[in-house]
Short mmCIF file of N, CA and C and ligand atoms in Angstrom, two decimals:
data_model
loop_
_atom_site.label_atom_id
_atom_site.label_comp_id
_atom_site.label_asym_id
_atom_site.label_seq_id
_atom_site.Cartn_x
_atom_site.Cartn_y
_atom_site.Cartn_z
N MET A 19 13.25 12.63 -57.02
CA MET A 19 11.93 12.32 -56.44
C MET A 19 11.97 12.52 -54.92
N SER A 20 10.98 13.21 -54.41
CA SER A 20 10.95 13.52 -52.99
C SER A 20 10.27 12.41 -52.20
N TRP A 21 10.68 12.30 -50.93
CA TRP A 21 10.02 11.34 -50.06
C TRP A 21 8.53 11.66 -49.95
N ARG A 22 8.21 12.91 -50.16
CA ARG A 22 6.80 13.30 -50.02
C ARG A 22 5.92 12.59 -51.04
N ASP A 23 6.53 12.16 -52.15
CA ASP A 23 5.76 11.45 -53.17
C ASP A 23 5.27 10.09 -52.69
N ASP A 24 5.84 9.58 -51.60
CA ASP A 24 5.43 8.28 -51.07
C ASP A 24 4.20 8.38 -50.17
N LEU A 25 3.72 9.62 -49.98
CA LEU A 25 2.61 9.81 -49.04
C LEU A 25 1.25 9.82 -49.72
N GLU A 26 0.31 9.18 -49.09
CA GLU A 26 -1.09 9.18 -49.53
C GLU A 26 -1.71 10.56 -49.26
N ARG A 27 -1.52 11.02 -48.03
CA ARG A 27 -2.04 12.34 -47.66
C ARG A 27 -1.43 12.80 -46.34
N VAL A 28 -1.61 14.09 -46.05
CA VAL A 28 -1.19 14.63 -44.75
C VAL A 28 -2.33 14.38 -43.77
N LEU A 29 -2.02 13.76 -42.65
CA LEU A 29 -3.06 13.49 -41.64
C LEU A 29 -3.12 14.62 -40.62
N ILE A 30 -1.95 15.08 -40.15
CA ILE A 30 -1.90 16.18 -39.19
C ILE A 30 -0.87 17.19 -39.69
N ALA A 31 -1.35 18.36 -40.01
CA ALA A 31 -0.48 19.39 -40.58
C ALA A 31 0.48 19.94 -39.53
N GLU A 32 1.55 20.56 -40.02
CA GLU A 32 2.59 21.07 -39.13
C GLU A 32 2.04 22.05 -38.08
N ASN A 33 1.17 22.96 -38.49
CA ASN A 33 0.68 23.95 -37.51
C ASN A 33 -0.23 23.33 -36.47
N ALA A 34 -1.00 22.31 -36.88
CA ALA A 34 -1.87 21.60 -35.93
C ALA A 34 -1.02 20.82 -34.92
N LEU A 35 0.06 20.23 -35.39
CA LEU A 35 0.98 19.51 -34.50
C LEU A 35 1.58 20.46 -33.48
N GLN A 36 2.09 21.59 -33.98
CA GLN A 36 2.76 22.54 -33.09
C GLN A 36 1.79 23.09 -32.04
N GLN A 37 0.56 23.34 -32.47
CA GLN A 37 -0.43 23.88 -31.53
C GLN A 37 -0.74 22.86 -30.45
N ARG A 38 -0.92 21.62 -30.85
CA ARG A 38 -1.28 20.57 -29.88
C ARG A 38 -0.10 20.28 -28.93
N VAL A 39 1.10 20.31 -29.45
CA VAL A 39 2.27 20.09 -28.60
C VAL A 39 2.35 21.20 -27.53
N ALA A 40 2.06 22.42 -27.93
CA ALA A 40 2.06 23.52 -26.97
C ALA A 40 0.99 23.31 -25.90
N GLU A 41 -0.19 22.80 -26.32
CA GLU A 41 -1.26 22.52 -25.35
C GLU A 41 -0.85 21.41 -24.39
N LEU A 42 -0.22 20.38 -24.94
CA LEU A 42 0.22 19.26 -24.08
C LEU A 42 1.21 19.75 -23.03
N ALA A 43 2.10 20.65 -23.43
CA ALA A 43 3.09 21.18 -22.49
C ALA A 43 2.39 21.90 -21.33
N VAL A 44 1.33 22.63 -21.65
CA VAL A 44 0.57 23.33 -20.60
C VAL A 44 -0.13 22.31 -19.70
N GLU A 45 -0.72 21.29 -20.31
CA GLU A 45 -1.39 20.23 -19.52
C GLU A 45 -0.41 19.57 -18.57
N ILE A 46 0.79 19.27 -19.08
CA ILE A 46 1.80 18.60 -18.25
C ILE A 46 2.25 19.54 -17.13
N ASP A 47 2.52 20.79 -17.48
CA ASP A 47 2.93 21.77 -16.47
C ASP A 47 1.91 21.84 -15.35
N GLN A 48 0.62 21.84 -15.73
CA GLN A 48 -0.44 21.99 -14.73
C GLN A 48 -0.59 20.73 -13.89
N LYS A 49 -0.69 19.58 -14.58
CA LYS A 49 -0.99 18.34 -13.86
C LYS A 49 0.19 17.85 -13.02
N LEU A 50 1.42 18.10 -13.50
CA LEU A 50 2.58 17.55 -12.81
C LEU A 50 3.38 18.63 -12.09
N ALA A 51 2.73 19.75 -11.80
CA ALA A 51 3.42 20.87 -11.15
C ALA A 51 4.05 20.45 -9.82
N GLY A 52 3.38 19.54 -9.10
CA GLY A 52 3.90 19.11 -7.80
C GLY A 52 5.01 18.09 -7.89
N ASN A 53 5.33 17.67 -9.11
CA ASN A 53 6.29 16.56 -9.28
C ASN A 53 7.67 17.01 -9.77
N GLU A 54 7.97 18.27 -9.67
CA GLU A 54 9.26 18.75 -10.16
C GLU A 54 10.41 18.36 -9.21
N PRO A 55 11.60 18.10 -9.73
CA PRO A 55 11.91 18.07 -11.16
C PRO A 55 11.48 16.74 -11.77
N LEU A 56 10.87 16.83 -12.97
CA LEU A 56 10.45 15.62 -13.68
C LEU A 56 11.66 14.97 -14.35
N LEU A 57 11.51 13.67 -14.58
CA LEU A 57 12.49 13.01 -15.44
C LEU A 57 11.72 12.52 -16.67
N LEU A 58 11.98 13.16 -17.80
CA LEU A 58 11.31 12.77 -19.05
C LEU A 58 12.08 11.63 -19.70
N VAL A 59 11.40 10.52 -19.88
CA VAL A 59 12.03 9.36 -20.52
C VAL A 59 11.52 9.29 -21.96
N CYS A 60 12.42 9.64 -22.88
CA CYS A 60 12.07 9.66 -24.30
C CYS A 60 12.29 8.27 -24.88
N VAL A 61 11.25 7.73 -25.50
CA VAL A 61 11.38 6.40 -26.11
C VAL A 61 11.88 6.57 -27.54
N LEU A 62 13.12 6.14 -27.74
CA LEU A 62 13.77 6.28 -29.05
C LEU A 62 13.26 5.21 -30.01
N LYS A 63 13.41 5.41 -31.32
CA LYS A 63 13.86 6.68 -31.83
C LYS A 63 12.70 7.63 -32.10
N GLY A 64 11.52 7.07 -32.27
CA GLY A 64 10.38 7.84 -32.80
C GLY A 64 10.02 9.12 -32.06
N ALA A 65 10.26 9.15 -30.72
CA ALA A 65 9.75 10.27 -29.94
C ALA A 65 10.70 11.46 -29.85
N PHE A 66 11.87 11.38 -30.50
CA PHE A 66 12.85 12.45 -30.25
C PHE A 66 12.44 13.81 -30.81
N VAL A 67 11.72 13.83 -31.91
CA VAL A 67 11.28 15.12 -32.47
C VAL A 67 10.20 15.74 -31.57
N PHE A 68 9.27 14.90 -31.17
CA PHE A 68 8.20 15.34 -30.25
C PHE A 68 8.81 15.87 -28.95
N LEU A 69 9.75 15.11 -28.37
CA LEU A 69 10.39 15.54 -27.12
C LEU A 69 11.04 16.91 -27.28
N ALA A 70 11.74 17.07 -28.40
CA ALA A 70 12.48 18.33 -28.62
C ALA A 70 11.53 19.53 -28.65
N ASP A 71 10.39 19.35 -29.29
CA ASP A 71 9.42 20.45 -29.33
C ASP A 71 8.70 20.62 -27.99
N LEU A 72 8.35 19.48 -27.38
CA LEU A 72 7.59 19.52 -26.12
C LEU A 72 8.37 20.24 -25.02
N ILE A 73 9.64 19.90 -24.84
CA ILE A 73 10.39 20.50 -23.72
C ILE A 73 10.62 22.00 -23.91
N ARG A 74 10.62 22.44 -25.18
CA ARG A 74 10.79 23.87 -25.39
C ARG A 74 9.52 24.65 -25.12
N ARG A 75 8.40 23.93 -24.92
CA ARG A 75 7.14 24.57 -24.54
C ARG A 75 6.84 24.41 -23.06
N MET A 76 7.61 23.55 -22.38
CA MET A 76 7.32 23.27 -20.97
C MET A 76 7.99 24.27 -20.05
N GLU A 77 7.34 24.51 -18.92
CA GLU A 77 7.96 25.36 -17.90
C GLU A 77 8.42 24.57 -16.70
N ALA A 78 7.80 23.41 -16.47
CA ALA A 78 8.17 22.59 -15.31
C ALA A 78 9.65 22.19 -15.43
N ARG A 79 10.35 22.21 -14.29
CA ARG A 79 11.75 21.82 -14.30
C ARG A 79 11.87 20.33 -14.59
N HIS A 80 12.82 19.98 -15.43
CA HIS A 80 12.92 18.57 -15.82
C HIS A 80 14.31 18.23 -16.34
N GLU A 81 14.59 16.93 -16.36
CA GLU A 81 15.78 16.39 -17.02
C GLU A 81 15.26 15.43 -18.08
N VAL A 82 16.12 15.07 -19.03
CA VAL A 82 15.70 14.07 -20.03
C VAL A 82 16.66 12.88 -20.00
N ASP A 83 16.09 11.73 -20.28
CA ASP A 83 16.90 10.52 -20.45
C ASP A 83 16.25 9.73 -21.58
N PHE A 84 16.98 8.75 -22.09
CA PHE A 84 16.53 8.06 -23.30
C PHE A 84 16.56 6.55 -23.11
N MET A 85 15.60 5.92 -23.79
CA MET A 85 15.51 4.47 -23.73
C MET A 85 15.13 4.02 -25.14
N GLU A 86 15.75 2.97 -25.61
CA GLU A 86 15.34 2.47 -26.94
C GLU A 86 14.83 1.06 -26.80
N ILE A 87 13.67 0.86 -27.38
CA ILE A 87 12.96 -0.41 -27.29
C ILE A 87 12.72 -0.90 -28.70
N SER A 88 12.84 -2.18 -28.89
CA SER A 88 12.48 -2.73 -30.19
C SER A 88 11.20 -3.53 -30.04
N SER A 89 10.15 -3.13 -30.76
CA SER A 89 8.93 -3.93 -30.71
C SER A 89 8.62 -4.48 -32.09
N TYR A 90 9.23 -3.88 -33.10
CA TYR A 90 8.95 -4.30 -34.47
C TYR A 90 10.22 -4.93 -35.03
N GLY A 91 10.10 -6.11 -35.58
CA GLY A 91 11.22 -6.66 -36.31
C GLY A 91 11.37 -5.84 -37.57
N THR A 92 10.45 -6.02 -38.48
CA THR A 92 10.46 -5.28 -39.74
C THR A 92 9.03 -4.92 -40.10
N GLY A 93 8.89 -4.05 -41.07
CA GLY A 93 7.57 -3.77 -41.64
C GLY A 93 6.67 -2.97 -40.72
N THR A 94 5.37 -3.10 -40.88
CA THR A 94 4.41 -2.23 -40.21
C THR A 94 3.54 -2.97 -39.21
N ALA A 95 3.76 -4.26 -38.99
CA ALA A 95 2.94 -5.01 -38.04
C ALA A 95 3.77 -5.40 -36.83
N SER A 96 3.16 -5.27 -35.64
CA SER A 96 3.87 -5.57 -34.41
C SER A 96 4.22 -7.04 -34.33
N SER A 97 5.46 -7.31 -33.97
CA SER A 97 5.88 -8.71 -33.85
C SER A 97 5.50 -9.26 -32.48
N GLY A 98 5.21 -8.35 -31.55
CA GLY A 98 4.89 -8.78 -30.20
C GLY A 98 6.13 -9.03 -29.36
N VAL A 99 7.30 -8.94 -29.99
CA VAL A 99 8.55 -9.16 -29.26
C VAL A 99 9.11 -7.80 -28.85
N VAL A 100 9.31 -7.62 -27.55
CA VAL A 100 9.80 -6.35 -27.05
C VAL A 100 11.12 -6.58 -26.33
N ARG A 101 12.13 -5.78 -26.64
CA ARG A 101 13.38 -5.87 -25.86
C ARG A 101 14.04 -4.50 -25.75
N ILE A 102 14.88 -4.34 -24.74
CA ILE A 102 15.57 -3.06 -24.51
C ILE A 102 16.85 -3.04 -25.33
N LEU A 103 16.96 -2.03 -26.22
CA LEU A 103 18.19 -1.87 -27.01
C LEU A 103 19.14 -0.89 -26.32
N LEU A 104 18.56 0.10 -25.65
CA LEU A 104 19.35 1.09 -24.91
C LEU A 104 18.62 1.40 -23.63
N ASP A 105 19.32 1.32 -22.51
CA ASP A 105 18.65 1.57 -21.23
C ASP A 105 18.97 2.97 -20.72
N LEU A 106 18.21 3.40 -19.69
CA LEU A 106 18.40 4.72 -19.12
C LEU A 106 19.78 4.86 -18.51
N GLU A 107 20.26 6.10 -18.51
CA GLU A 107 21.55 6.40 -17.90
C GLU A 107 21.38 6.51 -16.38
N ARG A 108 20.18 6.98 -16.00
CA ARG A 108 19.96 7.30 -14.59
C ARG A 108 19.22 6.22 -13.81
N ASN A 109 19.46 6.25 -12.50
CA ASN A 109 18.65 5.47 -11.58
C ASN A 109 17.36 6.28 -11.35
N ILE A 110 16.21 5.66 -11.53
CA ILE A 110 14.96 6.43 -11.42
C ILE A 110 14.25 6.23 -10.08
N GLU A 111 14.88 5.52 -9.17
CA GLU A 111 14.25 5.28 -7.87
C GLU A 111 13.95 6.61 -7.18
N GLY A 112 12.69 6.77 -6.79
CA GLY A 112 12.28 7.99 -6.11
C GLY A 112 12.08 9.19 -7.03
N ARG A 113 12.25 9.01 -8.32
CA ARG A 113 12.08 10.12 -9.27
C ARG A 113 10.66 10.15 -9.82
N HIS A 114 10.22 11.35 -10.21
CA HIS A 114 8.93 11.51 -10.88
C HIS A 114 9.17 11.38 -12.38
N VAL A 115 8.70 10.29 -12.95
CA VAL A 115 9.01 9.97 -14.34
C VAL A 115 7.82 10.24 -15.25
N LEU A 116 8.11 10.84 -16.40
CA LEU A 116 7.11 11.00 -17.46
C LEU A 116 7.67 10.35 -18.72
N ILE A 117 7.00 9.29 -19.17
CA ILE A 117 7.43 8.62 -20.40
C ILE A 117 6.89 9.41 -21.59
N VAL A 118 7.77 9.71 -22.54
CA VAL A 118 7.36 10.44 -23.74
C VAL A 118 7.49 9.49 -24.94
N GLU A 119 6.35 9.17 -25.54
CA GLU A 119 6.30 8.17 -26.61
C GLU A 119 5.72 8.81 -27.88
N ASP A 120 6.07 8.26 -29.02
CA ASP A 120 5.54 8.81 -30.27
C ASP A 120 4.12 8.32 -30.57
N ILE A 121 3.92 6.99 -30.46
CA ILE A 121 2.62 6.44 -30.84
C ILE A 121 2.36 5.16 -30.07
N ILE A 122 1.11 4.99 -29.68
CA ILE A 122 0.70 3.72 -29.05
C ILE A 122 -0.19 2.99 -30.04
N ASP A 123 0.23 1.80 -30.38
CA ASP A 123 -0.47 1.00 -31.37
C ASP A 123 -1.12 -0.18 -30.61
N SER A 124 -0.47 -1.32 -30.54
CA SER A 124 -1.03 -2.45 -29.78
C SER A 124 -0.98 -2.19 -28.27
N GLY A 125 -0.06 -1.34 -27.84
CA GLY A 125 0.13 -1.09 -26.41
C GLY A 125 1.23 -1.96 -25.81
N ARG A 126 1.77 -2.88 -26.59
CA ARG A 126 2.77 -3.83 -26.06
C ARG A 126 4.03 -3.13 -25.57
N THR A 127 4.52 -2.18 -26.37
CA THR A 127 5.76 -1.50 -26.01
C THR A 127 5.60 -0.75 -24.68
N LEU A 128 4.53 0.03 -24.58
CA LEU A 128 4.35 0.81 -23.36
C LEU A 128 4.04 -0.06 -22.16
N ASP A 129 3.32 -1.14 -22.39
CA ASP A 129 3.04 -2.07 -21.29
C ASP A 129 4.36 -2.62 -20.75
N TYR A 130 5.23 -2.99 -21.67
CA TYR A 130 6.54 -3.52 -21.27
C TYR A 130 7.35 -2.45 -20.52
N ILE A 131 7.40 -1.25 -21.09
CA ILE A 131 8.20 -0.18 -20.47
C ILE A 131 7.68 0.17 -19.08
N THR A 132 6.36 0.31 -18.96
CA THR A 132 5.82 0.72 -17.65
C THR A 132 6.06 -0.37 -16.61
N ARG A 133 5.89 -1.64 -17.01
CA ARG A 133 6.13 -2.71 -16.05
C ARG A 133 7.60 -2.75 -15.66
N ASN A 134 8.46 -2.53 -16.64
CA ASN A 134 9.90 -2.53 -16.38
C ASN A 134 10.30 -1.37 -15.46
N LEU A 135 9.81 -0.16 -15.77
CA LEU A 135 10.21 1.01 -14.98
C LEU A 135 9.63 0.97 -13.57
N ARG A 136 8.44 0.39 -13.43
CA ARG A 136 7.84 0.30 -12.08
C ARG A 136 8.69 -0.53 -11.13
N THR A 137 9.36 -1.55 -11.67
CA THR A 137 10.21 -2.37 -10.79
C THR A 137 11.38 -1.56 -10.24
N ARG A 138 11.67 -0.41 -10.87
CA ARG A 138 12.78 0.44 -10.40
C ARG A 138 12.32 1.46 -9.36
N GLN A 139 11.04 1.38 -8.99
CA GLN A 139 10.45 2.19 -7.93
C GLN A 139 10.58 3.71 -8.08
N PRO A 140 10.05 4.23 -9.19
CA PRO A 140 9.98 5.70 -9.31
C PRO A 140 8.93 6.24 -8.33
N ALA A 141 9.04 7.52 -7.97
CA ALA A 141 8.06 8.13 -7.07
C ALA A 141 6.70 8.20 -7.76
N SER A 142 6.71 8.46 -9.06
CA SER A 142 5.47 8.45 -9.85
C SER A 142 5.83 8.15 -11.30
N LEU A 143 4.83 7.65 -12.03
CA LEU A 143 5.07 7.28 -13.43
C LEU A 143 3.86 7.72 -14.25
N HIS A 144 4.09 8.66 -15.17
CA HIS A 144 3.02 9.12 -16.05
C HIS A 144 3.44 8.87 -17.49
N ILE A 145 2.45 8.88 -18.39
CA ILE A 145 2.72 8.60 -19.80
C ILE A 145 2.14 9.70 -20.68
N CYS A 146 2.96 10.16 -21.62
CA CYS A 146 2.51 11.12 -22.63
C CYS A 146 2.82 10.54 -24.00
N THR A 147 1.83 10.48 -24.87
CA THR A 147 2.08 10.03 -26.23
C THR A 147 1.53 11.06 -27.21
N LEU A 148 2.26 11.27 -28.28
CA LEU A 148 1.77 12.20 -29.30
C LEU A 148 0.55 11.61 -29.99
N LEU A 149 0.64 10.33 -30.38
CA LEU A 149 -0.44 9.70 -31.15
C LEU A 149 -0.90 8.42 -30.48
N SER A 150 -2.16 8.08 -30.73
CA SER A 150 -2.68 6.80 -30.24
C SER A 150 -3.64 6.26 -31.29
N LYS A 151 -3.53 4.95 -31.52
CA LYS A 151 -4.49 4.28 -32.42
C LYS A 151 -5.35 3.36 -31.56
N PRO A 152 -6.45 3.91 -30.99
CA PRO A 152 -7.23 3.11 -30.02
C PRO A 152 -7.80 1.82 -30.60
N SER A 153 -8.12 1.82 -31.88
CA SER A 153 -8.74 0.62 -32.47
C SER A 153 -7.76 -0.55 -32.57
N ARG A 154 -6.47 -0.29 -32.39
CA ARG A 154 -5.46 -1.33 -32.53
C ARG A 154 -5.04 -1.93 -31.18
N ARG A 155 -5.60 -1.39 -30.10
CA ARG A 155 -5.08 -1.77 -28.78
C ARG A 155 -5.33 -3.24 -28.45
N GLU A 156 -4.27 -3.91 -28.02
CA GLU A 156 -4.36 -5.30 -27.56
C GLU A 156 -4.17 -5.37 -26.05
N ILE A 157 -3.35 -4.44 -25.53
CA ILE A 157 -3.11 -4.38 -24.09
C ILE A 157 -3.51 -2.98 -23.62
N ASP A 158 -4.32 -2.93 -22.57
CA ASP A 158 -4.80 -1.65 -22.07
C ASP A 158 -3.72 -0.97 -21.25
N VAL A 159 -3.33 0.23 -21.66
CA VAL A 159 -2.38 1.00 -20.87
C VAL A 159 -3.03 2.34 -20.55
N SER A 160 -2.88 2.81 -19.32
CA SER A 160 -3.55 4.07 -18.98
C SER A 160 -2.60 5.22 -19.30
N VAL A 161 -3.03 6.04 -20.22
CA VAL A 161 -2.19 7.13 -20.74
C VAL A 161 -2.71 8.45 -20.19
N ASP A 162 -1.80 9.26 -19.66
CA ASP A 162 -2.20 10.51 -19.01
C ASP A 162 -2.36 11.67 -19.98
N PHE A 163 -1.53 11.70 -21.03
CA PHE A 163 -1.57 12.81 -21.99
C PHE A 163 -1.51 12.24 -23.40
N ILE A 164 -2.52 12.57 -24.21
CA ILE A 164 -2.56 12.07 -25.60
C ILE A 164 -2.70 13.27 -26.54
N GLY A 165 -1.81 13.35 -27.52
CA GLY A 165 -1.89 14.45 -28.49
C GLY A 165 -3.08 14.29 -29.42
N PHE A 166 -3.09 13.18 -30.15
CA PHE A 166 -4.15 12.94 -31.13
C PHE A 166 -4.50 11.45 -31.15
N GLU A 167 -5.80 11.16 -31.24
CA GLU A 167 -6.22 9.79 -31.54
C GLU A 167 -6.38 9.71 -33.06
N ILE A 168 -5.79 8.67 -33.65
CA ILE A 168 -5.80 8.57 -35.11
C ILE A 168 -6.37 7.22 -35.55
N PRO A 169 -6.85 7.13 -36.79
CA PRO A 169 -7.37 5.85 -37.28
C PRO A 169 -6.27 4.83 -37.52
N ASP A 170 -6.68 3.62 -37.83
CA ASP A 170 -5.74 2.52 -38.04
C ASP A 170 -5.09 2.62 -39.42
N GLU A 171 -4.11 3.52 -39.52
CA GLU A 171 -3.35 3.68 -40.76
C GLU A 171 -1.90 3.84 -40.37
N PHE A 172 -1.00 3.40 -41.22
CA PHE A 172 0.42 3.54 -40.90
C PHE A 172 0.88 4.95 -41.22
N VAL A 173 1.39 5.64 -40.20
CA VAL A 173 1.77 7.04 -40.38
C VAL A 173 3.27 7.23 -40.21
N VAL A 174 3.77 8.28 -40.85
CA VAL A 174 5.20 8.62 -40.76
C VAL A 174 5.34 10.14 -40.61
N GLY A 175 6.57 10.54 -40.26
CA GLY A 175 6.85 11.97 -40.14
C GLY A 175 6.94 12.39 -38.68
N TYR A 176 7.53 13.55 -38.43
CA TYR A 176 7.66 14.11 -37.08
C TYR A 176 8.29 13.07 -36.13
N GLY A 177 9.30 12.39 -36.63
CA GLY A 177 10.01 11.40 -35.83
C GLY A 177 9.64 9.96 -36.15
N LEU A 178 8.42 9.75 -36.66
CA LEU A 178 7.99 8.38 -36.97
C LEU A 178 8.51 7.95 -38.33
N ASP A 179 8.90 6.68 -38.40
CA ASP A 179 9.54 6.20 -39.61
C ASP A 179 8.83 5.01 -40.22
N PHE A 180 9.20 4.74 -41.46
CA PHE A 180 9.02 3.42 -42.05
C PHE A 180 10.39 3.04 -42.61
N ALA A 181 10.92 1.92 -42.13
CA ALA A 181 12.25 1.48 -42.55
C ALA A 181 13.28 2.61 -42.40
N GLU A 182 13.16 3.36 -41.28
CA GLU A 182 14.08 4.45 -40.91
C GLU A 182 13.95 5.71 -41.75
N ALA A 183 13.04 5.75 -42.70
CA ALA A 183 12.87 6.95 -43.53
C ALA A 183 11.67 7.78 -43.04
N TYR A 184 11.61 8.99 -43.52
CA TYR A 184 10.51 9.95 -43.31
C TYR A 184 10.48 10.64 -41.95
N ARG A 185 11.46 10.36 -41.06
CA ARG A 185 11.40 10.96 -39.72
C ARG A 185 11.46 12.48 -39.77
N ASN A 186 12.06 13.02 -40.83
CA ASN A 186 12.29 14.46 -40.92
C ASN A 186 11.09 15.26 -41.38
N LEU A 187 10.03 14.62 -41.84
CA LEU A 187 8.87 15.39 -42.31
C LEU A 187 8.29 16.19 -41.14
N PRO A 188 7.94 17.46 -41.36
CA PRO A 188 7.45 18.26 -40.23
C PRO A 188 5.98 18.05 -39.91
N PHE A 189 5.33 17.13 -40.63
CA PHE A 189 3.90 16.83 -40.39
C PHE A 189 3.75 15.32 -40.26
N ILE A 190 2.54 14.87 -39.90
CA ILE A 190 2.25 13.43 -39.86
C ILE A 190 1.50 13.08 -41.14
N GLY A 191 2.04 12.11 -41.89
CA GLY A 191 1.41 11.72 -43.15
C GLY A 191 1.11 10.23 -43.17
N VAL A 192 0.17 9.86 -44.03
CA VAL A 192 -0.17 8.45 -44.24
C VAL A 192 0.62 7.97 -45.45
N LEU A 193 1.32 6.86 -45.24
CA LEU A 193 2.14 6.31 -46.32
C LEU A 193 1.25 5.59 -47.33
N LYS A 194 1.60 5.68 -48.58
CA LYS A 194 0.86 4.94 -49.62
C LYS A 194 1.01 3.44 -49.34
N ALA A 195 -0.08 2.72 -49.49
CA ALA A 195 -0.05 1.27 -49.22
C ALA A 195 1.02 0.59 -50.06
N ALA A 196 1.19 1.06 -51.29
CA ALA A 196 2.16 0.44 -52.20
C ALA A 196 3.58 0.57 -51.65
N VAL A 197 3.85 1.67 -50.95
CA VAL A 197 5.19 1.88 -50.39
C VAL A 197 5.44 0.90 -49.24
N CYS A 198 4.42 0.74 -48.36
CA CYS A 198 4.57 -0.19 -47.23
C CYS A 198 4.79 -1.61 -47.74
N GLN A 199 4.11 -1.95 -48.84
CA GLN A 199 4.17 -3.34 -49.32
C GLN A 199 5.43 -3.65 -50.13
N THR A 200 5.89 -2.64 -50.89
CA THR A 200 7.00 -2.97 -51.80
C THR A 200 8.37 -2.64 -51.23
N SER A 201 8.46 -1.63 -50.33
CA SER A 201 9.77 -1.26 -49.81
C SER A 201 10.32 -2.36 -48.94
N LYS A 202 11.60 -2.49 -48.96
CA LYS A 202 12.24 -3.48 -48.12
C LYS A 202 12.68 -2.79 -46.83
N PRO A 203 12.06 -3.10 -45.69
CA PRO A 203 12.46 -2.43 -44.47
C PRO A 203 13.88 -2.80 -44.08
N VAL A 204 14.58 -1.85 -43.42
CA VAL A 204 15.94 -2.16 -42.97
C VAL A 204 15.91 -2.79 -41.60
P1 IMP B 30 3.01 -1.00 -30.01
O1 IMP B 30 3.97 -1.77 -29.17
O2 IMP B 30 2.24 -1.92 -30.95
O3 IMP B 30 2.08 -0.12 -29.23
O4 IMP B 30 3.86 -0.14 -31.00
C1 IMP B 30 4.44 1.01 -30.61
C2 IMP B 30 5.61 1.35 -31.49
O5 IMP B 30 5.42 0.88 -32.84
C3 IMP B 30 5.75 2.83 -31.60
O6 IMP B 30 6.61 3.31 -30.60
C4 IMP B 30 6.31 3.01 -32.99
O7 IMP B 30 7.71 2.95 -32.94
C5 IMP B 30 5.79 1.86 -33.78
N1 IMP B 30 4.59 2.22 -34.58
C6 IMP B 30 3.31 1.84 -34.37
N2 IMP B 30 2.48 2.36 -35.28
C7 IMP B 30 3.24 3.09 -36.11
C8 IMP B 30 2.95 3.90 -37.28
O8 IMP B 30 1.81 4.06 -37.75
N3 IMP B 30 4.03 4.50 -37.84
C9 IMP B 30 5.31 4.37 -37.38
N4 IMP B 30 5.61 3.64 -36.29
C10 IMP B 30 4.60 3.00 -35.67
MG1 MG B 31 8.37 4.20 -30.77
#
């Protein structure tokens, strides 16, 4: 049985994702042209697939670094508890930083990250997210680049997981409600 059987439907097809990622790269190149070299901060784990595709479409000079944040204990609802599991390797003081995130849901994770990174005094701080669920927002965060606004449904694929599964799907899909309810998250 394939993991694909756990999906209700495809929300964003592979070609639509690839096209939008290419557009985002152009937007970033244009808007942040004066900020080279950029430091792209990839928020693990969900954003690593997006980052990998995005940087191969970008022309602006950049480096990448990684940060892992935990906002979800288990399951599909935000616990509201945010902590750093892995911190950046680099000192970002005076650097032009672009945060690369997979999805903004309540906004808690990004609010925490931006407040945390600002205390390190970067020269500039911008945010790029592949997906956003505006109807779920609890904390307002100003996002500079958004791939797609999506409805309030739990999605997986293209780096996004449920209980660590489905990250490898090349599209964004909606998980069957029965799977979210019955699977035991790790
Ligand atoms: P927030 O702190 O509520 O904005 O949640 C952001 C994080 O929750 C994202 O970085 C994801 O890791 C995770 N998340 C939120 N919605 C989804 C979803 O629909 N699928 C998979 N992960 C999600
Ligand atoms: Mg994430």
